[in-house]
Short mmCIF file of C-alpha atoms and ligand atoms in Angstrom, two decimals:
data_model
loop_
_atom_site.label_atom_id
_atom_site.label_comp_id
_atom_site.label_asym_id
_atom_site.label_seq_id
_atom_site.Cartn_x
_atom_site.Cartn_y
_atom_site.Cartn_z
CA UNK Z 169 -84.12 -96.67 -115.94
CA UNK Z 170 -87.51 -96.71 -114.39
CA UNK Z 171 -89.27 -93.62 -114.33
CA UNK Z 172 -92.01 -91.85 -113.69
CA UNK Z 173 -93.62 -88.62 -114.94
CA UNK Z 174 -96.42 -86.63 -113.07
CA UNK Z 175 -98.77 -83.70 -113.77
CA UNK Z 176 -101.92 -82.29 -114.38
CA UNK Z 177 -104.52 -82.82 -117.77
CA UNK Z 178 -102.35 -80.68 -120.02
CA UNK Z 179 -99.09 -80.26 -118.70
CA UNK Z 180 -97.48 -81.89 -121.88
CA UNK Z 181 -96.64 -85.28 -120.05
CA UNK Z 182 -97.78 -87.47 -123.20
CA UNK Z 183 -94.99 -85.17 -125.52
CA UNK Z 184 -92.12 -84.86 -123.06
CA UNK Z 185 -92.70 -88.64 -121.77
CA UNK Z 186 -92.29 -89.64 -125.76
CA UNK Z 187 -89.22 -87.81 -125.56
CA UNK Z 188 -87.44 -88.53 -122.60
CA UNK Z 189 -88.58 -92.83 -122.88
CA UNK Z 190 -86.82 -92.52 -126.86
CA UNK Z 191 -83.73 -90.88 -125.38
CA UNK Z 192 -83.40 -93.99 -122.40
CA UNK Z 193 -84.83 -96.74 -125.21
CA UNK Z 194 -87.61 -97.68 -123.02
CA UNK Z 195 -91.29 -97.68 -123.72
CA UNK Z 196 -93.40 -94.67 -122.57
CA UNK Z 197 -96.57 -96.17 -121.47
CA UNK Z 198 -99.53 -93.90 -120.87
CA UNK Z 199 -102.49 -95.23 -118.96
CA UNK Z 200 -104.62 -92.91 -120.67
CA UNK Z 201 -103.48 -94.13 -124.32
CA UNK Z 202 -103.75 -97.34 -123.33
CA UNK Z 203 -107.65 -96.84 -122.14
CA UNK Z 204 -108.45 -94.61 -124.92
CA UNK Z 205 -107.41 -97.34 -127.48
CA UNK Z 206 -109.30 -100.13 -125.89
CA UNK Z 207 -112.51 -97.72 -125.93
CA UNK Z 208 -111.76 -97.13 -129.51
CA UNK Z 209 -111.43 -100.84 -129.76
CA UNK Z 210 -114.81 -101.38 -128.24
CA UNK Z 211 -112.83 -103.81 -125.81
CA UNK Z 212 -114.91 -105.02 -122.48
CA UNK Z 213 -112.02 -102.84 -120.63
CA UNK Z 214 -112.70 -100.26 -122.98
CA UNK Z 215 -116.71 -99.79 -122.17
CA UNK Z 216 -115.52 -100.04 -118.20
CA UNK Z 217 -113.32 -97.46 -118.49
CA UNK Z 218 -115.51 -95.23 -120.81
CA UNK Z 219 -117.73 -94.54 -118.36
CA UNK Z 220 -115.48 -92.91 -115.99
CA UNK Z 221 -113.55 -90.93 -118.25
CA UNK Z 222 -116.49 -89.31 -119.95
CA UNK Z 223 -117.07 -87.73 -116.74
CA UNK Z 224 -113.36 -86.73 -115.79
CA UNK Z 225 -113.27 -89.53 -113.35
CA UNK Z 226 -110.68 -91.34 -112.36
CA UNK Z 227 -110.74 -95.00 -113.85
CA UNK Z 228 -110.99 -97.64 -110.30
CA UNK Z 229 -107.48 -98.81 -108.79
CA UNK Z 230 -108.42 -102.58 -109.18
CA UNK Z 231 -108.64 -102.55 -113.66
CA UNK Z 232 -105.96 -99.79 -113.22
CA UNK Z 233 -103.48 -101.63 -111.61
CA UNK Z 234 -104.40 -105.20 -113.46
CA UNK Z 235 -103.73 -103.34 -116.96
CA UNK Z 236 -99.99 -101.86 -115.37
CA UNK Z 237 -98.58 -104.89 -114.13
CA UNK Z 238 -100.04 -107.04 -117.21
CA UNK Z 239 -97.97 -104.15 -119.09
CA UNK Z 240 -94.97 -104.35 -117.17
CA UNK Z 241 -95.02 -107.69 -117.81
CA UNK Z 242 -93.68 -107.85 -121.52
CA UNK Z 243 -90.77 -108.39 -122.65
CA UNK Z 244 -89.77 -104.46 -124.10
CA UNK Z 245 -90.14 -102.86 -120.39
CA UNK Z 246 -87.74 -105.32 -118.34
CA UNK Z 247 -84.89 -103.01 -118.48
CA UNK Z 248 -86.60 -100.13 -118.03
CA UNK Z 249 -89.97 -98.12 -118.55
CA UNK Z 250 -91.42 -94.56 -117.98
CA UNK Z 251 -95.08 -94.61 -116.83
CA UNK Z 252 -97.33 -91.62 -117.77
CA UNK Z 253 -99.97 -91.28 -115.69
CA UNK Z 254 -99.72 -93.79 -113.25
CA UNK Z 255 -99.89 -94.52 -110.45
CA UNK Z 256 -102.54 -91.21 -109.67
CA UNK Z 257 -103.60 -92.32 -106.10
CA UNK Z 258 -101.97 -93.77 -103.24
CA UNK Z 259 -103.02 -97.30 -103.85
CA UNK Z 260 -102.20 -97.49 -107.23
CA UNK Z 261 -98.61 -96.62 -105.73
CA UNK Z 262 -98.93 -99.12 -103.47
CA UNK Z 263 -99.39 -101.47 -106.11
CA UNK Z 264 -95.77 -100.10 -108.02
CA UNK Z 265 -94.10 -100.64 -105.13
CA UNK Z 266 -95.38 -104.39 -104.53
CA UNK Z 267 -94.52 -105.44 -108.32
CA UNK Z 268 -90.97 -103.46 -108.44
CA UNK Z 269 -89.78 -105.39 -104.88
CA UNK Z 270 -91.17 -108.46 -106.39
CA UNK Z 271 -88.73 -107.89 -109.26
CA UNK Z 272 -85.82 -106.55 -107.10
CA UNK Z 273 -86.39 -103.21 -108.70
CA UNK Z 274 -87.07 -99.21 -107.75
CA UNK Z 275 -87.55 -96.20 -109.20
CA UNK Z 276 -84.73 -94.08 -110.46
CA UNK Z 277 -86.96 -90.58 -110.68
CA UNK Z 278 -90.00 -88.83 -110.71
CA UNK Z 279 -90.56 -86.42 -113.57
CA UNK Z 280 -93.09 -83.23 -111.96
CA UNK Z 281 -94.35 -81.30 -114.87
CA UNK Z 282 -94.98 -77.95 -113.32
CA UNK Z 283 -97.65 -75.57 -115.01
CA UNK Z 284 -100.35 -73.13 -113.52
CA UNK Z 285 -103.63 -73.99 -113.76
CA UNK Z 286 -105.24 -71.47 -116.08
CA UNK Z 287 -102.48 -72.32 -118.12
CA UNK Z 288 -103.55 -75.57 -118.21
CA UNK Z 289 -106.96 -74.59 -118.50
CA UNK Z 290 -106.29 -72.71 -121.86
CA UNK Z 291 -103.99 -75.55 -123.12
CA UNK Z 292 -106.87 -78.37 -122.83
CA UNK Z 293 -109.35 -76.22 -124.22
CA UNK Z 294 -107.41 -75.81 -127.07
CA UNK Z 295 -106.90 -79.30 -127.38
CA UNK Z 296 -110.84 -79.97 -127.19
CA UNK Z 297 -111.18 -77.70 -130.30
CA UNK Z 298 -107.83 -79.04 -132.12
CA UNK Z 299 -108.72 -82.68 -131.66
CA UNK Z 300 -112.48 -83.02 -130.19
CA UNK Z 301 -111.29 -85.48 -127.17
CA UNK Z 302 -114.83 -86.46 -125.21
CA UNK Z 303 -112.91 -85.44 -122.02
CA UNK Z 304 -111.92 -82.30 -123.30
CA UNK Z 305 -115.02 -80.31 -122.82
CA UNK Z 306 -114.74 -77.41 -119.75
CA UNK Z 307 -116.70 -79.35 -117.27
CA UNK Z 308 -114.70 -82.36 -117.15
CA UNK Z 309 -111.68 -80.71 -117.73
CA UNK Z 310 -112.15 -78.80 -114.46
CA UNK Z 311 -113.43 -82.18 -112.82
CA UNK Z 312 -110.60 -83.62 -114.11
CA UNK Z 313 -108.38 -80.58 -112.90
CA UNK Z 314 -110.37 -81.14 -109.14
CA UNK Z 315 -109.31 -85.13 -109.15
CA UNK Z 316 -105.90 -84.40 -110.15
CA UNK Z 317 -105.37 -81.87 -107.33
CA UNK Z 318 -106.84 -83.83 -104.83
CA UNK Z 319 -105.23 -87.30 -105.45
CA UNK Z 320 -101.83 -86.34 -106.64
CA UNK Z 321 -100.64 -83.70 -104.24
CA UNK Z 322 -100.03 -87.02 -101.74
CA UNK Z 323 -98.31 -88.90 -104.50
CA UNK Z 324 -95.86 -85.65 -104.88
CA UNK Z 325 -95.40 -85.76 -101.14
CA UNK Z 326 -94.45 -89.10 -101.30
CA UNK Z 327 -91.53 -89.23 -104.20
CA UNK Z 328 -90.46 -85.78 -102.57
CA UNK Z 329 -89.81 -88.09 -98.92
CA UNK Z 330 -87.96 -90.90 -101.13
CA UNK Z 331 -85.64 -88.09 -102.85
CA UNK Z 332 -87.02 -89.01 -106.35
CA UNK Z 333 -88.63 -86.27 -107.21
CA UNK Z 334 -87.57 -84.12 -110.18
CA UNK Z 335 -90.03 -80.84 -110.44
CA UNK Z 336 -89.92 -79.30 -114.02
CA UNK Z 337 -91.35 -75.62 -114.94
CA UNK Z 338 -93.61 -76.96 -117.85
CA UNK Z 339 -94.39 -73.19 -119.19
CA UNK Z 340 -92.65 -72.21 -122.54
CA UNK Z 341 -91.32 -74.13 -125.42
CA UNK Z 342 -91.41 -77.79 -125.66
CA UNK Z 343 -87.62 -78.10 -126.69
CA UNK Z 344 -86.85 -75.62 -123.70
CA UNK Z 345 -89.23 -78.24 -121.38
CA UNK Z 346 -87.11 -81.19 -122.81
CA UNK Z 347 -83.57 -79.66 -121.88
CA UNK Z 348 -85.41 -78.92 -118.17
CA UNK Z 349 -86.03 -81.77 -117.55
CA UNK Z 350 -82.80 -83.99 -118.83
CA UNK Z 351 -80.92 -81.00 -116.85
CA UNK Z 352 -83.00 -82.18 -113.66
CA UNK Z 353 -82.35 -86.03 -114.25
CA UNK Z 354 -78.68 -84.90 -114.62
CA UNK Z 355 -78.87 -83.42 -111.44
CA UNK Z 356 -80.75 -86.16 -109.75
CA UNK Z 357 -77.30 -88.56 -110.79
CA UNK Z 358 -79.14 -90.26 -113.96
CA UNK Z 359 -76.90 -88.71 -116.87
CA UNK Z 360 -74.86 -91.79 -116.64
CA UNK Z 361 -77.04 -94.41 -117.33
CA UNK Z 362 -78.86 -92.33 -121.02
CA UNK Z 363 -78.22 -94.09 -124.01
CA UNK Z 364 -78.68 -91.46 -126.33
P1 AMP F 54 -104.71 -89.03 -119.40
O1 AMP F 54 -104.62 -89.16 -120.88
O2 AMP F 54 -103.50 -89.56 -118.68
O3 AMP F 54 -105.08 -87.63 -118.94
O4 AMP F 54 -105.93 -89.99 -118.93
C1 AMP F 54 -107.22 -89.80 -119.44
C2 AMP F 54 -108.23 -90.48 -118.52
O5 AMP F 54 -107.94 -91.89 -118.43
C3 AMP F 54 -108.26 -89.99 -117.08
O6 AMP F 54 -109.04 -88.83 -116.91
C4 AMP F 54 -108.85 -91.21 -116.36
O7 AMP F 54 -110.26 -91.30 -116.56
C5 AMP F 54 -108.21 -92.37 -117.12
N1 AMP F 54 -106.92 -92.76 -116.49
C6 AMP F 54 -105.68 -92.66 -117.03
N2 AMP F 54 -104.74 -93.10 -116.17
C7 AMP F 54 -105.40 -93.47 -115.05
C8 AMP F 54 -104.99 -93.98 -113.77
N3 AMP F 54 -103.69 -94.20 -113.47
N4 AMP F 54 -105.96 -94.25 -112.86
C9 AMP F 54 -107.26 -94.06 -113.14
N5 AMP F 54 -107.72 -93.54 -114.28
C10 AMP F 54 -106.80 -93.26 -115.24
#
């Protein structure tokens, strides 16, 4: 199973994704976690990508796309893998698509976590005060909001064209958002192929 799941800051994508990848037994990776740690690592990735992300910015496609493939790489996500937050522009699709035909491979589905923005809104600054993420403050999140908006809606277009595209309603209970979306997967013909 190779999946995919899409939305804005605060739609829940790092929960659900945790969810769905345990119930297919294959790794959820999240871009952002993955940055985020090497910051907190002090890494030389980590103060590139630091920079960018304290201002809501998007991190640029060329360390993006090295740290995906490098990931897709190991051994634990050759039979399968759910990306969180990637690709989030064009190019960085562009880059999925030239690795998975490498590999013979394609996507099974696109998980769209739909939620409204001041919904969203109120969810991240909730967050900020829960957790204290730098990129949580009401700036960036609404810079982050503005990127996501602009970059994405193409992406969305795109999956939509290839028939992979599973939209979600986010809004309401996590275990409610959980059964949405392994109804939707059902629907787009990938019941057969859960493990669990
Ligand atoms: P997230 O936790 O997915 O919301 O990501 C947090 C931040 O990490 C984003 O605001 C970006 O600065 C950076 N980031 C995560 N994934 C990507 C990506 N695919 N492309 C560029 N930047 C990213």
């Amino acid at each position: 199973m190779r999946m995919l799941i899409i939305g804005p800051p605060g739609a829940g994508k790092g929960t659900q994704a945790t969810r769905i990848a345990s119930a297919f037994d294959i790794p959820a990776i999240s871009t952002g976690d993955i940055f985020r740690a090497n910051v907190a690592q002090g890494t030389p990735l980590g103060r590139q990508a630091k920079t960018y992300m304290d201002t809501g910015a998007y991190v640029p496609d060329d360390l993006t796309n090295d740290l995906v493939v490098d990931r897709l790489q190991q051994p634990d996500a050759q039979s399968g893998f759910l990306l969180d937050g990637f690709p989030r522009t064009v190019q960085q699709s562009q880059t999925l698509d030239g690795f998975l035909a490498e590999h013979h491979d394609g996507l099974d589905a696109v998980v769209q976590l739909v939620v409204p923005e001041d919904e969203v809104v109120q969810r991240l600054l909730r967050r900020a005060a829960e957790q204290g993420r730098s990129d949580d403050s009401e700036d960036v999140i609404r810079a982050r909001l503005a990127v996501y908006a602009d970059q994405t809606s193409m992406l969305i277009q795109l999956y939509d064209t290839r028939s992979l595209l599973v939209p979600v309603d986010a809004v309401g209970d996590i275990d409610a958002v959980t059964q949405r979306i392994f109804d939707g997967l059902g629907t787009a013909g990938a019941t057969a192929r859960r493990t669990a």
